[in-house]
Amino acid sequence: MANDNKKRTIEMKKDTVLKAAIRLFAEKNYEATTMAEIAREANVSFGSVSIYFGNKEELFMACVVLPLEEFTKSLLDFDPSPNSYREEIQTFILKHFELFSTQKEYLRLLVQVIGQYERFSEAFKVVNEHNEKLNNKVSQLIVNGQQANQLADGDAEKIAIAYVSLLFGLRLSYADDPSLENWNQFAEIAMRLFGPK
Amino acid sequence: MANDNKKRTIEMKKDTVLKAAIRLFAEKNYEATTMAEIAREANVSFGSVSIYFGNKEELFMACVVLPLEEFTKSLLDFDPSPNSYREEIQTFILKHFELFSTQKEYLRLLVQVIGQYERFSEAFKVVNEHNEKLNNKVSQLIVNGQQANQLADGDAEKIAIAYVSLLFGLRLSYADDPSLENWNQFAEIAMRLFGPK
Amino acid sequence: MANDNKKRTIEMKKDTVLKAAIRLFAEKNYEATTMAEIAREANVSFGSVSIYFGNKEELFMACVVLPLEEFTKSLLDFDPSPNSYREEIQTFILKHFELFSTQKEYLRLLVQVIGQYERFSEAFKVVNEHNEKLNNKVSQLIVNGQQANQLADGDAEKIAIAYVSLLFGLRLSYADDPSLENWNQFAEIAMRLFGPK
Amino acid sequence: MANDNKKRTIEMKKDTVLKAAIRLFAEKNYEATTMAEIAREANVSFGSVSIYFGNKEELFMACVVLPLEEFTKSLLDFDPSPNSYREEIQTFILKHFELFSTQKEYLRLLVQVIGQYERFSEAFKVVNEHNEKLNNKVSQLIVNGQQANQLADGDAEKIAIAYVSLLFGLRLSYADDPSLENWNQFAEIAMRLFGPK
DNA sequence: AATGAATGAGCTTTCATTCAT
DNA sequence: GATGAATGAAAGCTCATTCAT
């Protein structure tokens, strides 16, 4: 029991460190962020950070990879063979927009990894795999929708890529925090990528 | 005359340094790039780099700002009140795509500046101003097109932002060198943002 | 009784730690060896190591000093006034060689202490005292042997020092594990130090 | 010319650093010696030390290897086929003793390398090669002397090893600076290793 | 004008030690 | 008695910058 409490505390501390690291890495980037800063922000000694996550590189990797599973899960939470394709798209656009406007920091991290993919090749590889899953599922939905005569013609894969690119591009354009409403105003425009009725 | 030759040589050297700096800053990012590396790449001593551009920060600023004028000029090279709006859009999309697929390195630099706008606040300010010019001109064209009944309804400014976001997003998605053809395949899809006929 | 068992266990653990420490200190040297490594090697927590031996310096001291008593006892196990001096010398040479080839690790430790006597001044002092005992006893035997007309002339003390130096020198030369046989081949040569018949 | 002067100055500074490093490494050992200390001792910044020799490991390697050539040359400076073998041996013993009593610091370094040959495997390899040259040449001289009936029988190689071991062993025994006279008193004893007349 | 030797601030990382459990 | 989480001193190293040549 006492042991359990200890474990919980450690897990909580690790999480605090991770959150702080994500925030700082996102805002300032990998090398401009010092381990000491992260430790200070998380109210632990920098020795503890090393104990928790190994070295700086591993910590960065953890910042990128650990939240990725849940993040992608949210992104993939739609039905690729719905009754109404346009409605389903509309729905996931809103969901995605909410995610992208909410998870600002984590997304800055992803932009960094993608933007310097040579330097962060390992992290990039993992991110890319997840990204591809999203591309594939959106692509699949488009194909299905076209076969069901509910979506206009067009290269499904390219449309999917364009859609995901738009998501990241908007995140970049709205570097300074936009309110959720702003994003919603783009929903109708994003919809256009999938072709007219 | 002799003086002219010398000047030309210096200008040429400065340009070599700038090119090298852009390439390295883009690929590896600001702090991961060392002054020594840039100097080596440009075949000058690092003392010369300092003489030409001052310190590292000023060099980075130069890398971002100096090419910006010409870059934006290319982007703005379209008529906001053409006879055929859809044709004009089609044309500038192709031109923009060519620019974005050609200027890979410089765009990685811009992504960096935008992605860490707090850190590069000064550079960001300049970039943002230019960006706004593009947004405004595209926006203006859309408004004109709508008034001329050639373009579908929709918030012109938002459409412009979405369009520019798509440009940057694609640049990010195609981190690993895309051929120009690939980009052209997205032209039709990008067109969709401006609404159906 | 229960207490006795416990004590025995603690004594055994301490011994395990000491053995591990000697091995590691010998092989890698004082600063290159970490307390954590020693603890791991001995299957105890590093907290226990501190409890058993205090701090790192005290542990090292223990590694040097604790085996010294028995080690010297073995070295001194010969008769300084035997009937046949040459036979006695022959005998202790073999005994010493066996000790020096068997106790490789401990001797590396001693070499370290002697080699950096300023740094390990306290340990060195103790080692030196024991060393002197050996020198003195060998020296005494030589003097006796010379008086008994069984050994050739020569500065007895210097011969003793040379003999002990040869022991350590051979240990150094045969850094990579020598078999006992190799050592024995040096017995006849070592004998020469004590002069011809 | 100015360039030449500069080069000379740098070479001199490098030498100062090397000397300081040898002294400190010898006295305190590799890890107990800090780069800052070496730099301070040599009156340069620690940045310069890095420029001159790379990192700490490379500096240590340089300390071991650079003086080795000349050191071995001195050791090997004898004739393996002289007229009088005993005289030749007598002569090189005195020469070797002088070297070993003069080059105290460098020899402490060698003892360190040999004593922790696993840790300094690269340096050890080089040292060992040179050591073998000495062994071989001494060995050769003994064989020649035996064939010329001037030296007593006995395994020549083992005698050579014993002789070199005695040199190192004495260096170890006389950790605290001995005067040259002391060493000379051992000359006659060392001679005994090569057998009676 | 150009060079690159020299400097030292500032970073990451390791590890002995302490102490609450 | 035993553990191992936490700390932070201290080290090596990198690199922007200065400045004598």
Coordinates of C-alpha atoms in Angstrom, one line a residue, chain A residues 14-99:
Chain A
K14 CA 7.0 11.9 -14.0
D15 CA 3.9 13.2 -15.6
T16 CA 4.6 16.7 -14.2
V17 CA 8.0 16.5 -15.7
L18 CA 6.7 15.3 -19.0
K19 CA 4.1 18.1 -19.2
A20 CA 6.7 20.7 -18.4
A21 CA 9.1 19.3 -21.0
I22 CA 6.4 19.2 -23.7
R23 CA 5.5 22.8 -22.9
L24 CA 9.1 24.0 -23.0
F25 CA 10.2 21.9 -25.9
A26 CA 7.2 23.1 -27.9
E27 CA 7.7 26.7 -27.1
K28 CA 11.4 27.1 -27.4
N29 CA 12.5 23.9 -29.2
Y30 CA 14.8 21.1 -28.3
E31 CA 18.2 22.7 -27.9
A32 CA 17.0 26.0 -26.5
T33 CA 15.4 24.2 -23.7
T34 CA 17.7 23.2 -20.8
M35 CA 17.2 20.2 -18.6
A36 CA 17.6 22.6 -15.6
E37 CA 14.7 24.6 -16.8
I38 CA 12.5 21.6 -17.2
A39 CA 13.4 20.4 -13.8
R40 CA 12.7 23.9 -12.3
E41 CA 9.4 24.1 -14.0
A42 CA 8.4 20.7 -12.7
N43 CA 9.7 21.4 -9.2
V44 CA 12.2 18.6 -9.1
S45 CA 16.0 18.5 -9.2
F46 CA 17.6 17.9 -12.6
G47 CA 19.0 14.7 -11.2
S48 CA 15.5 13.3 -10.9
V49 CA 14.7 14.1 -14.5
S50 CA 17.6 12.0 -15.5
I51 CA 16.4 9.2 -13.3
Y52 CA 12.9 9.3 -14.7
F53 CA 13.7 9.7 -18.4
G54 CA 17.4 9.0 -19.0
N55 CA 19.0 11.7 -21.0
K56 CA 17.6 14.7 -22.8
E57 CA 17.2 12.9 -26.1
E58 CA 15.2 10.2 -24.5
L59 CA 13.1 12.7 -22.7
F60 CA 12.3 14.4 -25.9
M61 CA 11.4 11.1 -27.5
A62 CA 9.1 10.4 -24.6
C63 CA 7.4 13.8 -25.0
V64 CA 6.7 13.0 -28.6
V65 CA 5.8 9.3 -28.4
L66 CA 3.9 8.9 -25.1
P67 CA 1.0 11.2 -26.0
L68 CA 0.9 10.0 -29.6
E69 CA -1.2 6.9 -29.0
E70 CA -4.1 8.8 -27.4
F71 CA -3.8 11.6 -29.8
T72 CA -4.1 9.4 -32.8
K73 CA -6.9 7.5 -31.2
S74 CA -8.9 10.7 -31.0
L75 CA -8.0 11.5 -34.6
L76 CA -9.1 8.1 -35.8
D77 CA -12.4 8.1 -34.0
F78 CA -14.7 8.1 -37.0
D79 CA -16.5 5.5 -39.0
P80 CA -15.1 4.9 -42.5
S81 CA -18.3 3.4 -43.8
P82 CA -21.1 5.6 -42.4
N83 CA -24.6 6.1 -43.7
S84 CA -24.0 9.7 -44.5
Y85 CA -20.5 10.4 -45.6
R86 CA -20.8 14.2 -45.7
E87 CA -22.2 14.2 -42.2
E88 CA -19.4 11.9 -40.9
I89 CA -16.8 14.1 -42.5
Q90 CA -18.4 17.2 -41.0
T91 CA -18.3 15.6 -37.6
F92 CA -14.7 14.5 -37.7
I93 CA -13.6 17.8 -39.0
L94 CA -15.1 19.5 -35.9
K95 CA -13.6 16.9 -33.7
H96 CA -10.2 17.3 -35.3
F97 CA -10.4 21.0 -35.2
E98 CA -11.2 20.9 -31.5
L99 CA -8.2 18.6 -31.0

